[in-house]
mmCIF file of C-alpha atoms in Angstrom:
data_model
loop_
_atom_site.group_PDB
_atom_site.id
_atom_site.type_symbol
_atom_site.label_atom_id
_atom_site.label_comp_id
_atom_site.label_asym_id
_atom_site.label_seq_id
_atom_site.Cartn_x
_atom_site.Cartn_y
_atom_site.Cartn_z
ATOM 1 C CA MET A 1 82.170 76.688 82.362
ATOM 2 C CA SER A 2 84.197 74.608 84.766
ATOM 3 C CA ASP A 3 82.581 71.317 83.732
ATOM 4 C CA SER A 4 82.977 71.973 80.014
ATOM 5 C CA LEU A 5 86.579 73.100 80.443
ATOM 6 C CA SER A 6 87.225 69.939 82.424
ATOM 7 C CA SER A 7 85.756 67.764 79.681
ATOM 8 C CA ARG A 8 87.684 69.593 76.943
ATOM 9 C CA LEU A 9 90.931 69.186 78.865
ATOM 10 C CA SER A 10 90.165 65.509 79.331
ATOM 11 C CA ARG A 11 89.548 65.073 75.587
ATOM 12 C CA VAL A 12 92.866 66.758 74.767
ATOM 13 C CA ARG A 13 94.679 64.451 77.169
ATOM 14 C CA GLN A 14 92.984 61.486 75.512
ATOM 15 C CA ARG A 15 94.081 62.752 72.083
ATOM 16 C CA LEU A 16 97.617 63.134 73.365
ATOM 17 C CA ASP A 17 97.666 59.627 74.820
ATOM 18 C CA ALA A 18 96.299 58.196 71.565
ATOM 19 C CA ALA A 19 98.876 60.119 69.520
ATOM 20 C CA CYS A 20 101.673 58.783 71.722
ATOM 21 C CA ALA A 21 100.343 55.239 71.369
ATOM 22 C CA ALA A 22 100.151 55.588 67.577
ATOM 23 C CA ALA A 23 103.746 56.831 67.495
ATOM 24 C CA ASP A 24 104.876 54.077 69.891
ATOM 25 C CA ARG A 25 105.929 56.673 72.449
ATOM 26 C CA ALA A 26 105.433 56.786 76.209
ATOM 27 C CA PRO A 27 102.609 59.181 77.215
ATOM 28 C CA GLU A 28 104.922 60.966 79.649
ATOM 29 C CA SER A 29 107.315 61.826 76.799
ATOM 30 C CA VAL A 30 105.027 64.670 75.666
ATOM 31 C CA ALA A 31 104.078 67.547 77.950
ATOM 32 C CA LEU A 32 100.840 69.492 77.536
ATOM 33 C CA LEU A 33 101.057 73.289 77.653
ATOM 34 C CA ALA A 34 97.637 74.923 78.078
ATOM 35 C CA VAL A 35 97.686 78.178 76.119
ATOM 36 C CA SER A 36 95.521 80.602 78.055
ATOM 37 C CA LYS A 37 96.026 83.790 76.036
ATOM 38 C CA THR A 38 92.923 86.038 75.957
ATOM 39 C CA PHE A 39 91.194 83.864 78.565
ATOM 40 C CA PRO A 40 90.643 85.093 82.150
ATOM 41 C CA ALA A 41 92.605 84.001 85.183
ATOM 42 C CA ALA A 42 89.480 82.187 86.401
ATOM 43 C CA ASP A 43 89.763 79.759 83.476
ATOM 44 C CA VAL A 44 93.405 79.101 84.324
ATOM 45 C CA ARG A 45 92.342 78.422 87.901
ATOM 46 C CA ASP A 46 89.705 75.956 86.653
ATOM 47 C CA ALA A 47 92.256 74.108 84.509
ATOM 48 C CA TYR A 48 94.666 74.090 87.439
ATOM 49 C CA GLY A 49 91.926 72.450 89.488
ATOM 50 C CA CYS A 50 91.827 69.698 86.852
ATOM 51 C CA GLY A 51 95.519 69.001 87.361
ATOM 52 C CA GLN A 52 97.031 71.183 84.629
ATOM 53 C CA ARG A 53 100.195 72.968 85.806
ATOM 54 C CA ALA A 54 101.906 74.440 82.726
ATOM 55 C CA PHE A 55 100.298 77.449 81.030
ATOM 56 C CA GLY A 56 101.375 79.519 78.036
ATOM 57 C CA GLU A 57 100.871 83.213 77.364
ATOM 58 C CA ASN A 58 101.524 85.208 74.178
ATOM 59 C CA TYR A 59 101.273 88.735 75.566
ATOM 60 C CA VAL A 60 103.543 90.216 78.220
ATOM 61 C CA GLN A 61 100.784 92.223 79.886
ATOM 62 C CA GLU A 62 98.562 89.152 80.206
ATOM 63 C CA LEU A 63 101.412 87.143 81.657
ATOM 64 C CA GLN A 64 101.993 89.818 84.269
ATOM 65 C CA GLN A 65 98.315 90.131 85.173
ATOM 66 C CA LYS A 66 97.764 86.387 85.514
ATOM 67 C CA CYS A 67 100.943 85.851 87.517
ATOM 68 C CA GLU A 68 99.654 88.420 89.996
ATOM 69 C CA ALA A 69 96.091 87.084 90.057
ATOM 70 C CA LEU A 70 97.206 83.470 90.503
ATOM 71 C CA ALA A 71 100.263 84.016 92.680
ATOM 72 C CA GLY A 72 99.129 81.408 95.201
ATOM 73 C CA LEU A 73 99.175 78.558 92.668
ATOM 74 C CA GLU A 74 102.235 76.553 91.679
ATOM 75 C CA ILE A 75 101.992 77.311 87.967
ATOM 76 C CA GLU A 76 104.783 76.829 85.445
ATOM 77 C CA TRP A 77 104.487 79.876 83.181
ATOM 78 C CA HIS A 78 105.646 79.689 79.555
ATOM 79 C CA PHE A 79 105.948 82.767 77.351
ATOM 80 C CA ILE A 80 105.345 81.681 73.756
ATOM 81 C CA GLY A 81 104.621 84.874 71.814
ATOM 82 C CA PRO A 82 106.864 87.254 69.873
ATOM 83 C CA LEU A 83 109.037 89.166 72.306
ATOM 84 C CA GLN A 84 110.112 92.774 71.846
ATOM 85 C CA SER A 85 113.321 93.946 73.482
ATOM 86 C CA ASN A 86 111.497 96.526 75.618
ATOM 87 C CA LYS A 87 109.251 93.807 77.092
ATOM 88 C CA THR A 88 111.877 91.261 78.108
ATOM 89 C CA ARG A 89 112.130 92.217 81.798
ATOM 90 C CA VAL A 90 108.650 90.949 82.707
ATOM 91 C CA VAL A 91 109.358 87.600 81.048
ATOM 92 C CA ALA A 92 112.804 87.366 82.650
ATOM 93 C CA GLU A 93 111.334 88.003 86.095
ATOM 94 C CA LEU A 94 108.084 85.990 85.932
ATOM 95 C CA ALA A 95 108.297 83.173 83.388
ATOM 96 C CA HIS A 96 109.814 79.737 83.809
ATOM 97 C CA TRP A 97 110.148 79.246 80.047
ATOM 98 C CA ALA A 98 110.455 81.421 76.932
ATOM 99 C CA HIS A 99 109.860 79.593 73.642
ATOM 100 C CA SER A 100 110.189 82.398 71.129
ATOM 101 C CA ILE A 101 113.879 83.366 71.094
ATOM 102 C CA ASP A 102 114.564 84.361 67.495
ATOM 103 C CA ARG A 103 117.530 86.703 67.824
ATOM 104 C CA GLN A 104 120.552 87.096 70.056
ATOM 105 C CA LYS A 105 119.608 90.524 71.401
ATOM 106 C CA ILE A 106 116.446 89.141 73.022
ATOM 107 C CA ALA A 107 118.372 86.290 74.622
ATOM 108 C CA GLU A 108 121.020 88.653 75.965
ATOM 109 C CA ARG A 109 118.405 90.899 77.551
ATOM 110 C CA LEU A 110 116.598 87.955 79.139
ATOM 111 C CA SER A 111 119.866 86.675 80.580
ATOM 112 C CA ALA A 112 120.865 90.097 81.930
ATOM 113 C CA GLN A 113 117.428 90.690 83.469
ATOM 114 C CA ARG A 114 116.900 87.227 84.988
ATOM 115 C CA PRO A 115 117.019 87.675 88.792
ATOM 116 C CA ASP A 116 119.940 85.943 90.507
ATOM 117 C CA GLY A 117 117.610 84.321 93.027
ATOM 118 C CA LEU A 118 115.782 82.365 90.340
ATOM 119 C CA PRO A 119 117.002 79.308 88.435
ATOM 120 C CA PRO A 120 118.071 79.926 84.833
ATOM 121 C CA LEU A 121 115.227 80.706 82.427
ATOM 122 C CA ASN A 122 114.440 77.714 80.206
ATOM 123 C CA VAL A 123 114.450 78.829 76.574
ATOM 124 C CA CYS A 124 113.800 77.511 73.094
ATOM 125 C CA VAL A 125 115.044 78.974 69.841
ATOM 126 C CA GLN A 126 112.121 79.636 67.498
ATOM 127 C CA VAL A 127 112.745 78.503 63.933
ATOM 128 C CA ASN A 128 110.701 79.624 60.939
ATOM 129 C CA VAL A 129 110.329 76.212 59.308
ATOM 130 C CA SER A 130 107.727 77.377 56.783
ATOM 131 C CA GLY A 131 109.674 80.347 55.433
ATOM 132 C CA GLU A 132 106.598 82.573 55.692
ATOM 133 C CA SER A 133 107.516 86.249 55.940
ATOM 134 C CA SER A 134 104.678 86.783 58.427
ATOM 135 C CA LYS A 135 106.135 84.268 60.905
ATOM 136 C CA SER A 136 108.593 84.969 63.677
ATOM 137 C CA GLY A 137 111.620 82.750 64.089
ATOM 138 C CA CYS A 138 115.140 82.575 62.786
ATOM 139 C CA ALA A 139 115.913 80.955 59.454
ATOM 140 C CA PRO A 140 116.842 77.261 59.777
ATOM 141 C CA GLU A 141 120.338 77.973 58.483
ATOM 142 C CA ASP A 142 120.866 80.520 61.278
ATOM 143 C CA ALA A 143 119.600 78.318 64.098
ATOM 144 C CA ALA A 144 122.933 76.707 65.004
ATOM 145 C CA THR A 145 124.709 80.035 65.436
ATOM 146 C CA LEU A 146 121.858 81.469 67.515
ATOM 147 C CA ALA A 147 121.515 78.311 69.613
ATOM 148 C CA ARG A 148 125.216 78.308 70.487
ATOM 149 C CA ALA A 149 125.060 81.995 71.443
ATOM 150 C CA VAL A 150 122.026 81.370 73.653
ATOM 151 C CA ALA A 151 123.611 78.326 75.288
ATOM 152 C CA ALA A 152 126.598 80.451 76.328
ATOM 153 C CA LEU A 153 124.515 82.992 78.263
ATOM 154 C CA PRO A 154 124.750 82.630 82.047
ATOM 155 C CA ARG A 155 121.136 83.038 83.202
ATOM 156 C CA LEU A 156 119.499 80.990 80.453
ATOM 157 C CA ARG A 157 119.214 77.250 79.897
ATOM 158 C CA LEU A 158 118.792 76.301 76.271
ATOM 159 C CA ARG A 159 116.285 73.447 76.157
ATOM 160 C CA GLY A 160 115.456 73.065 72.480
ATOM 161 C CA LEU A 161 113.599 74.380 69.462
ATOM 162 C CA MET A 162 110.122 75.722 68.750
ATOM 163 C CA CYS A 163 108.159 76.225 65.544
ATOM 164 C CA ILE A 164 104.772 77.330 64.256
ATOM 165 C CA PRO A 165 104.174 75.664 60.875
ATOM 166 C CA GLU A 166 102.037 77.166 58.170
ATOM 167 C CA PRO A 167 98.353 76.227 58.483
ATOM 168 C CA THR A 168 97.763 73.638 55.774
ATOM 169 C CA GLU A 169 95.393 70.777 55.000
ATOM 170 C CA ASP A 170 98.288 68.967 53.313
ATOM 171 C CA ALA A 171 99.293 66.334 55.875
ATOM 172 C CA ALA A 172 102.591 65.566 54.149
ATOM 173 C CA ARG A 173 103.542 69.235 53.985
ATOM 174 C CA LEU A 174 102.724 69.673 57.675
ATOM 175 C CA ALA A 175 104.661 66.567 58.675
ATOM 176 C CA ALA A 176 107.656 67.745 56.667
ATOM 177 C CA GLN A 177 107.805 71.005 58.615
ATOM 178 C CA PHE A 178 107.712 69.202 61.970
ATOM 179 C CA ALA A 179 110.291 66.709 60.713
ATOM 180 C CA ALA A 180 112.556 69.585 59.664
ATOM 181 C CA LEU A 181 112.599 70.887 63.231
ATOM 182 C CA ARG A 182 113.297 67.397 64.581
ATOM 183 C CA GLU A 183 116.216 66.948 62.199
ATOM 184 C CA LEU A 184 117.571 70.382 63.055
ATOM 185 C CA LYS A 185 117.531 69.404 66.730
ATOM 186 C CA ARG A 186 119.480 66.249 65.887
ATOM 187 C CA THR A 187 122.037 68.278 63.955
ATOM 188 C CA LEU A 188 122.539 70.665 66.863
ATOM 189 C CA GLU A 189 122.872 67.751 69.283
ATOM 190 C CA ALA A 190 125.486 66.182 67.022
ATOM 191 C CA GLY A 191 127.292 69.515 67.228
ATOM 192 C CA GLY A 192 127.518 69.253 70.993
ATOM 193 C CA LEU A 193 124.412 71.035 72.287
ATOM 194 C CA ALA A 194 122.362 69.227 74.947
ATOM 195 C CA LEU A 195 118.712 69.621 73.927
ATOM 196 C CA ASP A 196 115.609 67.856 75.233
ATOM 197 C CA THR A 197 112.683 69.897 73.889
ATOM 198 C CA LEU A 198 110.746 70.142 70.628
ATOM 199 C CA SER A 199 107.952 72.654 71.214
ATOM 200 C CA MET A 200 105.587 72.046 68.310
ATOM 201 C CA GLY A 201 101.981 71.132 67.680
ATOM 202 C CA MET A 202 98.762 72.948 68.585
ATOM 203 C CA SER A 203 95.038 72.180 68.829
ATOM 204 C CA ALA A 204 94.600 71.268 65.173
ATOM 205 C CA ASP A 205 97.831 69.368 64.538
ATOM 206 C CA LEU A 206 99.095 67.890 67.803
ATOM 207 C CA GLU A 207 98.860 64.328 66.456
ATOM 208 C CA ALA A 208 101.138 65.157 63.513
ATOM 209 C CA ALA A 209 103.589 66.893 65.834
ATOM 210 C CA VAL A 210 103.736 63.950 68.244
ATOM 211 C CA ALA A 211 104.336 61.589 65.315
ATOM 212 C CA GLU A 212 107.379 63.680 64.371
ATOM 213 C CA GLY A 213 108.851 63.859 67.860
ATOM 214 C CA ALA A 214 107.245 66.772 69.723
ATOM 215 C CA THR A 215 108.037 66.764 73.435
ATOM 216 C CA LEU A 216 105.695 69.665 74.252
ATOM 217 C CA VAL A 217 102.452 70.635 72.513
ATOM 218 C CA ARG A 218 100.852 74.072 72.916
ATOM 219 C CA VAL A 219 97.075 73.690 73.043
ATOM 220 C CA GLY A 220 94.693 76.609 73.509
ATOM 221 C CA SER A 221 91.283 76.573 71.846
ATOM 222 C CA ALA A 222 90.766 72.813 72.266
ATOM 223 C CA ILE A 223 91.002 73.365 76.025
ATOM 224 C CA PHE A 224 89.614 76.855 76.617
ATOM 225 C CA GLY A 225 87.270 77.233 73.624
ATOM 226 C CA GLN A 226 87.315 79.603 70.683
ATOM 227 C CA ARG A 227 88.981 82.935 71.346
ATOM 228 C CA ASP A 228 87.185 86.260 71.187
ATOM 229 C CA TYR A 229 89.756 88.856 70.180
ATOM 230 C CA GLN A 230 87.197 91.683 70.288
ATOM 231 C CA HIS A 231 87.112 92.233 74.039
#
């Protein structure tokens, strides 16, 4: 497994470098987040051995288990899944980033529960750029109000915006959704917010996301393999 994971990670890095070159961007301008949800801690350890340091989890229980199992490694943990208000404490105490802030109540709980001994929790506001009712995220027209509220909280550091576009084979439609998030970031910056992060792009569409300005791509299956949700 280790060799194949290593080769998959290498191919993703090559894709990322090529996407940056095509967009005339510096390779270091886009960070790679390895999304390890449903995969064992051993796979995270293997990827860590290949130089990967940032890992994303969608489920609070998995985040907790892997933080404990891999406590000796200098991992930057990102929580990227939907977050319920009764699960915020684990994220506030263990994660370095939370990408899925879609309402003020969640942000307030994370800020209140972030331990004083830790630096502020880096957060992104999740925006529902596709308008799908099944997707988490605030409506684009509500993003400015939420972002300003988050930025004012003492134990959080607002870094930027995150989105999950609708899965589509229509390249123009996909690009338009990524571009909408980029433009929203520009609008918020013009309004006085200091933002440096666009969390967008996954295994299937990272090239399109990089072309539209992504600064962090969240890649799971292209690194770890296809997920088995049955276990």
